[in-house]
Coordinates of C-alpha atoms in Angstrom, one line a residue:
X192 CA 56.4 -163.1 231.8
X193 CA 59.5 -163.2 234.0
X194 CA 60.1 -159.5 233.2
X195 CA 56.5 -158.3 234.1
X196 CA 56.7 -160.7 237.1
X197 CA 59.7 -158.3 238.0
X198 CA 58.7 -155.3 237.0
X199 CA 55.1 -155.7 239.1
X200 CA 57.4 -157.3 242.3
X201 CA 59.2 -153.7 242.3
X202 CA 55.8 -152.1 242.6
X203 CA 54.8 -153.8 245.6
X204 CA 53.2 -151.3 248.1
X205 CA 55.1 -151.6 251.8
X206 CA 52.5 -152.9 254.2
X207 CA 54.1 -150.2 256.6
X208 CA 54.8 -147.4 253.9
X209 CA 51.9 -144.5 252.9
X210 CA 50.7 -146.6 250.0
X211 CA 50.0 -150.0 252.2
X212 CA 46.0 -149.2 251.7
X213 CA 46.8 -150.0 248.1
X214 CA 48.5 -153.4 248.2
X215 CA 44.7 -155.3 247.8
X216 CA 44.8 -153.4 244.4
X217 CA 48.4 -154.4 243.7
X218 CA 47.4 -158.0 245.4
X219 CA 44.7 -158.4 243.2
X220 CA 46.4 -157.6 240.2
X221 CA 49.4 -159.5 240.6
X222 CA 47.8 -163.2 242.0
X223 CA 45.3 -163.0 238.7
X224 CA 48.5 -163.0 236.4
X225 CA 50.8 -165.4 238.7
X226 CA 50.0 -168.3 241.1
X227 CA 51.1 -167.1 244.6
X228 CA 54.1 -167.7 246.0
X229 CA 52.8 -168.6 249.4
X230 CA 51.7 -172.2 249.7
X231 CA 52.8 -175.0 251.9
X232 CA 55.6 -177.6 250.8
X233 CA 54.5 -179.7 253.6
X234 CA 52.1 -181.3 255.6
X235 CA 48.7 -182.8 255.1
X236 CA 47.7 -180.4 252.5
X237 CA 45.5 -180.6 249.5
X238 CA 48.0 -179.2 246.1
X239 CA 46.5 -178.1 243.4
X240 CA 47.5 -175.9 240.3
X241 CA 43.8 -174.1 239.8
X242 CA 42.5 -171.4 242.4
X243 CA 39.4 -168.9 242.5
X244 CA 41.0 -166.9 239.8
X245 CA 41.7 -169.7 238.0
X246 CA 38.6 -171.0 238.6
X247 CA 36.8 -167.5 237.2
X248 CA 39.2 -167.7 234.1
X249 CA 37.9 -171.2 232.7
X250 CA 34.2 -169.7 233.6
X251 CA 35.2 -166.5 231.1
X252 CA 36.9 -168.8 228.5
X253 CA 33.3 -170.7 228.9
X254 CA 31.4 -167.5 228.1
X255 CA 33.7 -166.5 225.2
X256 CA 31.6 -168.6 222.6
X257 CA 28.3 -166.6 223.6
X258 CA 30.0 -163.6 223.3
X259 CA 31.6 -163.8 220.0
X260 CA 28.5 -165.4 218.6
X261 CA 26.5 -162.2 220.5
X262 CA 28.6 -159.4 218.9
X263 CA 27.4 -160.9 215.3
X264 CA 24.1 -161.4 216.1
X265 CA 23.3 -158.0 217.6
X266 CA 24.9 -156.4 214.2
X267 CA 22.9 -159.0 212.1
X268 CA 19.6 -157.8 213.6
X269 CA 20.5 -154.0 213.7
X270 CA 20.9 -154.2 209.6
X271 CA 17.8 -155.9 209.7
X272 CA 16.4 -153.0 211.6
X273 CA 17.1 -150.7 209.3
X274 CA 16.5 -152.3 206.2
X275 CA 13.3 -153.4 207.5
X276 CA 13.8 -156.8 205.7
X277 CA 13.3 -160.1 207.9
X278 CA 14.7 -162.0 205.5
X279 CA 17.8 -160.5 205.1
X280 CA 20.9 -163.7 204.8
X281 CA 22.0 -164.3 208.3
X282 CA 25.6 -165.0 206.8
X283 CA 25.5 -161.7 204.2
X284 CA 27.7 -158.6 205.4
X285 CA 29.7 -160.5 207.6
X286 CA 32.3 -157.9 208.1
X287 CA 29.9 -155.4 208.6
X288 CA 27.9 -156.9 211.3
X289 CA 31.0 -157.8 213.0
X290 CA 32.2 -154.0 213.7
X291 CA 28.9 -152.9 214.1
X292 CA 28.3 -155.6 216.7
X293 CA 31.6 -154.7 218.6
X294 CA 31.0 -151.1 218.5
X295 CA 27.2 -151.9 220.7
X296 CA 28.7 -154.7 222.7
X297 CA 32.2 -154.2 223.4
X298 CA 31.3 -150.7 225.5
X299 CA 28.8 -153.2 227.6
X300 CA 31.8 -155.1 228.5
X301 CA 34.0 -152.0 229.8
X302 CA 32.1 -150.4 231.8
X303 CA 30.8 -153.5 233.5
X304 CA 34.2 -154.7 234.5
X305 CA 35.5 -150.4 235.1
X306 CA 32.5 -149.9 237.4
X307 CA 32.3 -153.6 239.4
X308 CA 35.7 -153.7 239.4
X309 CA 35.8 -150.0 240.9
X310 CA 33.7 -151.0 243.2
X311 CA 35.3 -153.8 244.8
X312 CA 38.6 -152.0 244.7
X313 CA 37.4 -149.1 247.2
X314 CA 35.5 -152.1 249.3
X315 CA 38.9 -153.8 249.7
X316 CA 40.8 -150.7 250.2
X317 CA 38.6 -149.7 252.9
X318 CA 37.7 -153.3 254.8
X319 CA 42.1 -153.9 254.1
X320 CA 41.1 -157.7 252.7
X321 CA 42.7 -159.0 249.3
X322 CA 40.5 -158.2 246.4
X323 CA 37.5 -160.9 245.6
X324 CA 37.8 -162.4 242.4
X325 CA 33.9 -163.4 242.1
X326 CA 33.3 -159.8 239.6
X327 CA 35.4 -161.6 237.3
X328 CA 32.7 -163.9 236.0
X329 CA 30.2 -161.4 236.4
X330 CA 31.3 -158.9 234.9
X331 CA 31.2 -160.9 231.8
X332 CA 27.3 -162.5 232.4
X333 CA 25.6 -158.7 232.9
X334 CA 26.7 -157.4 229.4
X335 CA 25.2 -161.0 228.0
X336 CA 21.9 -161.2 229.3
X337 CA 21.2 -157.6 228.7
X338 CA 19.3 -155.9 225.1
X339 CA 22.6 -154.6 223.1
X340 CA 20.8 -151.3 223.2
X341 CA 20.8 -150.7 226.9
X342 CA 22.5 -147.4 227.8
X343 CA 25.2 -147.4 229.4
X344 CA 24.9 -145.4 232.1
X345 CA 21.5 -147.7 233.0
X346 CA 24.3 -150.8 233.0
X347 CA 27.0 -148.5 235.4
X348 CA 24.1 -148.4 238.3
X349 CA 22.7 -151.5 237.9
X350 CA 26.5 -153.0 238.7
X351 CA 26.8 -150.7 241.3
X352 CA 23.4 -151.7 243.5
X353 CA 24.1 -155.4 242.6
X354 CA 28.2 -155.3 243.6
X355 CA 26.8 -152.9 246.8
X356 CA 23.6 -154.6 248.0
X357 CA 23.3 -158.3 246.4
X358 CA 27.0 -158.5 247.8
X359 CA 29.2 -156.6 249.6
X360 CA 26.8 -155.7 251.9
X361 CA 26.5 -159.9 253.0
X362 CA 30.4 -160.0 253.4
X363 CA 31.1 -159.8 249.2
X364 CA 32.2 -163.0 247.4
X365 CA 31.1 -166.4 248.6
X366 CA 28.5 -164.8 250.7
X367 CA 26.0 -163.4 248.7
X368 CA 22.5 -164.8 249.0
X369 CA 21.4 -164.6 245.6
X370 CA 23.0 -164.4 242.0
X371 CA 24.4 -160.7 241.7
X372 CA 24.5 -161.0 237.9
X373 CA 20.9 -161.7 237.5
X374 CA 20.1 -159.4 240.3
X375 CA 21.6 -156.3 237.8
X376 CA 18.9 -157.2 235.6
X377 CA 16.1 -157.9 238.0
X378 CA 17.2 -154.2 239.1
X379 CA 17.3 -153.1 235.1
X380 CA 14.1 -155.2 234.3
X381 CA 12.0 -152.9 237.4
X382 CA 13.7 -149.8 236.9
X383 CA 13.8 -149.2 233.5
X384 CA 11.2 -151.7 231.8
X385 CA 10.7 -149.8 228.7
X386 CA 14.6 -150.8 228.2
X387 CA 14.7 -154.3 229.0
X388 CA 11.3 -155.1 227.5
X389 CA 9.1 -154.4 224.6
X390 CA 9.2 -154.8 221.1
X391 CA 11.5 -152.2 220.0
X392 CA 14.6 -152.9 221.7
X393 CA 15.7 -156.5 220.8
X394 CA 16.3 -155.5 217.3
X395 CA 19.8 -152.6 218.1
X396 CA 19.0 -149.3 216.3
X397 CA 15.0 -150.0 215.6
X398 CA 14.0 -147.1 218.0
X399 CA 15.5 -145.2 215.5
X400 CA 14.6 -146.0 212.3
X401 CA 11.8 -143.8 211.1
X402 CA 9.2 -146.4 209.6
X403 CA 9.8 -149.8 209.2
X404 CA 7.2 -152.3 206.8
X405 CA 3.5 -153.2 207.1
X406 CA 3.9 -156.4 209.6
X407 CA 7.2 -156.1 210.8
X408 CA 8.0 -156.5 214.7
X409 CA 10.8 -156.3 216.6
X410 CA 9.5 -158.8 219.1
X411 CA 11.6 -161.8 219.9
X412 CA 10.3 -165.4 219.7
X413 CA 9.5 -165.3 223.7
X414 CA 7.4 -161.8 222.9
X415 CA 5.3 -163.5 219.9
X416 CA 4.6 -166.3 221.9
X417 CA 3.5 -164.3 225.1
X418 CA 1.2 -163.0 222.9
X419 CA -0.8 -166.3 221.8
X420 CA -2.0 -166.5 225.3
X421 CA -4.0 -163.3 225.3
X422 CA -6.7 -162.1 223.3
X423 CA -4.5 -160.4 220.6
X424 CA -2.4 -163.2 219.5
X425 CA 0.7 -162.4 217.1
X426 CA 0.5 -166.3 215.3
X427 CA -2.7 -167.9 214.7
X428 CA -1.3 -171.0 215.7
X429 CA 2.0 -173.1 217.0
X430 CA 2.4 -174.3 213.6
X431 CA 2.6 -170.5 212.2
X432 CA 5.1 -169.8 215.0
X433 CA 7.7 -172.6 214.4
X434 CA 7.4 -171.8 211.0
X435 CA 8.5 -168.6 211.2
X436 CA 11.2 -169.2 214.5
X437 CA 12.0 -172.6 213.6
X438 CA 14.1 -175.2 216.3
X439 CA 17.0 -174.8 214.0
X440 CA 17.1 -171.0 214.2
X441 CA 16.7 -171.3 218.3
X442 CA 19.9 -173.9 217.8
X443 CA 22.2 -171.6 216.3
X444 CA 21.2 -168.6 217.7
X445 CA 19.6 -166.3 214.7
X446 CA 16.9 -165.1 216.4
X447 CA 16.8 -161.4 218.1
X448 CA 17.5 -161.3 222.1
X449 CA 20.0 -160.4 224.7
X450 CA 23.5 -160.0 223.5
X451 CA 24.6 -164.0 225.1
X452 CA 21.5 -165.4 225.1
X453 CA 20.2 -166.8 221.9
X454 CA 23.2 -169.7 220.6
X455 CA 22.4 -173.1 222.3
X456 CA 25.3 -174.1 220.3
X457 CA 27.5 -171.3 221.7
X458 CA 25.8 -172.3 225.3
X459 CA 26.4 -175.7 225.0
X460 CA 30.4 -175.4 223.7
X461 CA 30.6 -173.5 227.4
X462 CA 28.6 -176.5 228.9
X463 CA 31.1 -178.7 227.7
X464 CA 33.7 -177.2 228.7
X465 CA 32.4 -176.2 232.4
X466 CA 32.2 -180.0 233.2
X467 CA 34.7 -181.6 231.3
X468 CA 36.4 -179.3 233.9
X469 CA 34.6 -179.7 236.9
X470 CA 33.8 -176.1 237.4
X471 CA 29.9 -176.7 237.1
X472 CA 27.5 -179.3 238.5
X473 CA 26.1 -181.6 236.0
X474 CA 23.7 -182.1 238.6
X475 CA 22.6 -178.7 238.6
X476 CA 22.3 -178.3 235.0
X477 CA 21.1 -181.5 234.2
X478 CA 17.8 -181.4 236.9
X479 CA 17.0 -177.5 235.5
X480 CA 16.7 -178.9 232.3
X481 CA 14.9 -182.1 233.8
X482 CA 12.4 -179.4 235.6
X483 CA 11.6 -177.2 232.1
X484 CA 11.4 -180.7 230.1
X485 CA 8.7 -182.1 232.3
X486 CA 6.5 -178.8 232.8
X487 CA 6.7 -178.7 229.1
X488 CA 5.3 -181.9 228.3
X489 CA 2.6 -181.1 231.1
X490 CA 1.7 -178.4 230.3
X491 CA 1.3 -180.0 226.2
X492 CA -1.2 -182.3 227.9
X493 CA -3.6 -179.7 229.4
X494 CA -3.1 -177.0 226.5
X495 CA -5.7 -173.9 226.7
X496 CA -4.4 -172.1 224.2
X497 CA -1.7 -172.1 221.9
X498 CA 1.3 -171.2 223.5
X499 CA 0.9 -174.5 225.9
X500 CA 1.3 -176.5 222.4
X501 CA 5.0 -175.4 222.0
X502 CA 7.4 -178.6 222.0
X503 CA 9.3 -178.7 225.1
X504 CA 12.4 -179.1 223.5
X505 CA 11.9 -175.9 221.4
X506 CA 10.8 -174.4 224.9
X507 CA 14.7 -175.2 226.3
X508 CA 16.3 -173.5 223.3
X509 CA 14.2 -170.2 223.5
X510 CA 15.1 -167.0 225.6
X511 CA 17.9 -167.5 228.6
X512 CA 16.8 -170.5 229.6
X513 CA 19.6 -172.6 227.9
X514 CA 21.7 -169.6 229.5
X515 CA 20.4 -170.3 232.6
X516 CA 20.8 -173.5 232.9
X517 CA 25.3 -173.4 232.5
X518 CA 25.9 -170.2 233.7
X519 CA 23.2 -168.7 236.4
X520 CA 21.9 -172.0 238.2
X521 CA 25.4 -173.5 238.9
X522 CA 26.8 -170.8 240.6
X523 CA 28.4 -172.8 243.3
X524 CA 27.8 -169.8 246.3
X525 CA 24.0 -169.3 245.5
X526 CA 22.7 -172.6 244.5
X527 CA 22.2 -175.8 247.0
X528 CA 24.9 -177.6 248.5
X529 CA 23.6 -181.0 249.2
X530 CA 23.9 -183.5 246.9
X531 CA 20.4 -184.0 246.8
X532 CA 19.4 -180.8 247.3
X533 CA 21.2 -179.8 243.6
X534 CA 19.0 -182.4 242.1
X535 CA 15.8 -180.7 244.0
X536 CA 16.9 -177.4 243.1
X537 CA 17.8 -177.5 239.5
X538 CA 14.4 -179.5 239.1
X539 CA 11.8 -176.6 240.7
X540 CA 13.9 -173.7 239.1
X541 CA 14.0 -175.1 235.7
X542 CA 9.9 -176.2 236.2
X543 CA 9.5 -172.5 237.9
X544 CA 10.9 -170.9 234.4
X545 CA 8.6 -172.3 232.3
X546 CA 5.7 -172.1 234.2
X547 CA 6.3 -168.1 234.8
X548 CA 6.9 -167.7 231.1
X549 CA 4.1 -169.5 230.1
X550 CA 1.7 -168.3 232.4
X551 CA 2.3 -164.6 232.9
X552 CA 2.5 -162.6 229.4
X553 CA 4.3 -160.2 231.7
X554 CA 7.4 -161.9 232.6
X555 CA 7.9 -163.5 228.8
X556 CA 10.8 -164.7 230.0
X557 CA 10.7 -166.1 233.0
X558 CA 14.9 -167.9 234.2
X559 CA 15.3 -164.5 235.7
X560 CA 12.7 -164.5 238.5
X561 CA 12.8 -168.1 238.7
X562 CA 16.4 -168.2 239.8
X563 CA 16.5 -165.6 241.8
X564 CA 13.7 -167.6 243.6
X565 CA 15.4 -170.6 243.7
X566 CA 18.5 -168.9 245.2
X567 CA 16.6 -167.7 248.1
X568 CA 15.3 -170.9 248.9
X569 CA 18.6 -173.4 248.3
X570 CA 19.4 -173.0 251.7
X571 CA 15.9 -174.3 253.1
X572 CA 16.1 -177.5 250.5
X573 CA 19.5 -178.5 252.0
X574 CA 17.6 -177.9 255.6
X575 CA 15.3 -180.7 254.9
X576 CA 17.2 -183.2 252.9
X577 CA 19.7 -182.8 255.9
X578 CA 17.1 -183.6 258.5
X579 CA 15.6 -186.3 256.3
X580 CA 19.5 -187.7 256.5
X581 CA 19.4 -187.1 259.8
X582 CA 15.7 -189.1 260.7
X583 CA 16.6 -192.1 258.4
X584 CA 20.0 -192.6 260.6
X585 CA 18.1 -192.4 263.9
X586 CA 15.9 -194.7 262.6
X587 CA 19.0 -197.4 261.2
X588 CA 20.3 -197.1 264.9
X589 CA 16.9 -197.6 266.5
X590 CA 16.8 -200.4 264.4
X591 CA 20.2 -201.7 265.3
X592 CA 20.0 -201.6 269.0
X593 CA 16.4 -203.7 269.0

């Protein structure tokens, strides 16, 4: 590291030669490999060995367990795609899956982190302020909560308008009003719903196979539920459903989805290790899945029609809600800031989920919207739990001077 340390010191831009304009680039760059030389050895400072990059860093190590677990899963489905065989042995082909799910996902990645990065790189360049390491992380979350199928040139714009106008355009990272991650797929999900919805795409490669079986669907779990609460119902009842998606297949992930989604296991491994860290709030996470446990168990009580009937349990492993929950809901610039507020928060916007999936066949899944909702309205929660600190002290001093 010494010698690359060296080697990138020599390439320093001049801050008064013809390549100045460059040194964010070179600035970015060089603090994501090495800890800056420029802190205080004095004074009343607070020292500690983790910054933003670092920060960004543990969040990708977090996300690394969705991912690997994503890139097997999206080649297990595609070869059940085209043999048109549901029951094909999750663990059969291994090797196979593997490449086929790095050839699909692995592109995702790239041009997610070559276009977001390219765009903050000409943002910096022109405004002349260091380069913002918030793309880091989500450059990672887009290619995750996206069908492995989406093309790529659909996932190169929708980085571009959520980099542009969910963030640079409020004063880029730390500023941004809501999540820019989820607002790439709210942008997907409206622009180009026959790719990010439906019952072909889940499944990578069924658009193209020819003819598959009498019976077989390339819906996911969410999309077969949706359906029990219209008049065309893929199950005839809960039972049949969990039968055929059971709460162990939710748990490890086998089930057909966006490329991160799916693994609570993989999900929870990154919970872990967000908060053993102290990168995520446990208050967050914990009230989101506070909010979807108790709409669940409502919702059981006053059942219409079959979908209601779903255990709330199974309900938190299903779609991105688990997803949701560690990755999307805790991030620290969109989400409130209050103590309370967190708890308030996480609460409605884990209730909010549920209740949009369950109630609207047209959303199925419903973390996106909810979030996004949520994020708009964290600042007006920590408005009134601060004014409600602010009455109940008035009122402890009125009390005190009578």
């Amino acid at each position: 590291m010494k010698a690359i340390e060296k080697m990138m010191r020599k390439m320093e831009p001049d801050h008064h030669g013809k390549w100045a304009k460059f040194h964010p680039v070179w600035d970015g760059f060089f603090t994501f490999l090495f800890t800056p030389g420029e802190t205080t050895n004095k004074g009343a400072h607070i020292r500690d060995g983790i910054d933003l990059k670092r920060t960004m860093f543990m969040v990708i190590v977090a996300l690394l367990p969705c991912l690997l677990f994503g890139i097997y899963n999206t080649g297990h489905w595609h070869y059940v795609a085209e043999k048109g065989d549901l029951n094909l042995p999750y663990w059969d082909m291994f090797g196979d899956k593997v490449i086929y799910g790095l050839i699909k996902v692995l592109p995702l990645v790239i041009v997610s982190y070559a276009v977001g990065l390219g765009v903050e790189f000409v943002f910096c360049i022109k405004n002349q302020h260091a380069i913002q390491e918030g793309y880091l992380v989500t450059g990672m979350l887009i290619p995750l909560i996206v069908p492995a199928d989406v093309p790529l040139w659909m996932v190169a714009i929708a980085v571009v308008f959520a980099v542009v106008l969910a963030k640079e355009v409020f004063g880029g990272t730390g500023m941004n009003v809501v999540n820019v991650a989820l607002t790439a797929r709210a942008f997907l999900f409206f622009s180009y719903p026959t790719m990010m919805s439906g019952d072909k795409i889940w499944m990578s490669g069924l658009q193209n196979v020819a003819s598959t079986p009498d019976g077989f669907s390339g819906a996911t779990p969410l999309g077969e539920l949706a359906s029990m609460a219209t008049n065309e119902p893929v199950h005839a009842s809960i039972d049949a459903f969990q039968a055929k998606w059971t709460l162990m297949d939710s748990m490890i992930g086998s089930i057909p989805g966006s490329v991160g989604e799916t693994s609570f296991i993989a999900i929870m491994i990154g919970a872990a290790f967000l908060l053993y860290t102290g990168i995520a709030s446990w208050k967050v996470m914990f009230s989101f899945f506070a909010g979807g446990l108790a709409i669940g168990y409502l919702l059981n009580g006053v059942a219409v029609n079959p979908y209601l009937e779903l255990d709330p349990i199974h309900h938190l492993m299903l779609g991105g809600f688990a997803f949701g929950a560690v990755f999307m809901v805790t991030d620290p610039v969109t989400a409130a800031q209050t103590s309370s507020g967190k708890y308030i928060y996480g609460f409605l916007a884990g209730a909010m989920a549920i209740v949009i999936r369950v109630l609207n066949p047209a959303f199925p899944e419903g973390v996106m919207m909810a979030i996004l909702l949520l994020n708009v309205l964290a600042p007006l929660i920590d408005h009134y739990v601060i004014q409600s600190n602010i009455k109940r002290r008035m009122k402890r001093l009125k009390t005190v001077a009578q």
